Amino acid sequence: MLRSCSEGGHLCINAVNQRIESQASLDKAWIFHSHDGAVDHARRIGEVLGETPDVVKLDL
């Protein structure tokens, strides 16, 4: 899962406009199947948004 450093929320994809946004709830969080996938996306998001999100492991 990715977490915004500045906002503290969990990153997700908005269903209406497909934009990346921060949500307080985990139920809409963008969850990855692998650590490498999450790190790759975090780096790419950082390049676009100017802030690299934290990669957080969830124990589900």
Short mmCIF file of C-alpha atoms in Angstrom, two decimals:
data_model
loop_
_atom_site.label_atom_id
_atom_site.label_comp_id
_atom_site.label_asym_id
_atom_site.label_seq_id
_atom_site.Cartn_x
_atom_site.Cartn_y
_atom_site.Cartn_z
CA MET A 1 0.00 0.00 0.00
CA LEU A 2 1.16 3.55 -0.58
CA ARG A 3 0.79 6.38 1.92
CA SER A 4 1.09 10.08 1.23
CA CYS A 5 3.85 11.67 3.29
CA SER A 6 2.34 15.15 3.41
CA GLU A 7 -1.32 14.16 3.83
CA GLY A 8 -0.84 10.98 5.83
CA GLY A 9 -3.64 9.17 3.97
CA HIS A 10 -3.58 6.02 1.88
CA LEU A 11 -3.32 6.51 -1.87
CA CYS A 12 -6.14 5.26 -4.06
CA ILE A 13 -7.51 5.75 -7.56
CA ASN A 14 -10.62 7.92 -7.79
CA ALA A 15 -13.32 5.90 -9.60
CA VAL A 16 -14.81 8.98 -11.29
CA ASN A 17 -11.79 10.75 -12.79
CA GLN A 18 -9.02 8.12 -12.37
CA ARG A 19 -6.81 10.53 -10.41
CA ILE A 20 -4.57 9.47 -7.57
CA GLU A 21 -5.88 10.82 -4.27
CA SER A 22 -5.38 10.34 -0.56
CA GLN A 23 -8.05 8.68 1.61
CA ALA A 24 -8.12 8.10 5.35
CA SER A 25 -9.85 4.73 4.95
CA LEU A 26 -7.96 1.53 4.10
CA ASP A 27 -10.95 0.04 2.26
CA LYS A 28 -10.16 2.05 -0.90
CA ALA A 29 -6.36 1.90 -0.60
CA TRP A 30 -4.35 0.94 -3.66
CA ILE A 31 -2.92 -2.44 -2.64
CA PHE A 32 -0.10 -4.13 -4.56
CA HIS A 33 0.62 -7.84 -4.93
CA SER A 34 4.38 -7.39 -4.58
CA HIS A 35 6.76 -5.09 -2.74
CA ASP A 36 8.67 -4.45 -5.98
CA GLY A 37 5.47 -3.33 -7.72
CA ALA A 38 4.65 -0.92 -4.91
CA VAL A 39 8.17 0.54 -4.92
CA ASP A 40 8.11 0.96 -8.71
CA HIS A 41 4.77 2.79 -8.57
CA ALA A 42 5.90 4.94 -5.63
CA ARG A 43 8.94 6.10 -7.61
CA ARG A 44 6.85 6.89 -10.69
CA ILE A 45 4.26 8.77 -8.64
CA GLY A 46 7.08 10.71 -6.99
CA GLU A 47 8.37 11.80 -10.39
CA VAL A 48 4.94 13.11 -11.39
CA LEU A 49 3.68 14.56 -8.11
CA GLY A 50 7.02 15.76 -6.73
CA GLU A 51 6.61 13.70 -3.53
CA THR A 52 7.41 10.00 -3.30
CA PRO A 53 4.82 8.15 -1.18
CA ASP A 54 5.82 5.70 1.54
CA VAL A 55 5.48 1.99 0.77
CA VAL A 56 3.69 0.32 3.69
CA LYS A 57 3.32 -3.43 4.23
CA LEU A 58 -0.14 -4.53 5.33
CA ASP A 59 -0.75 -7.64 7.40
CA LEU A 60 -4.05 -8.85 6.00
#
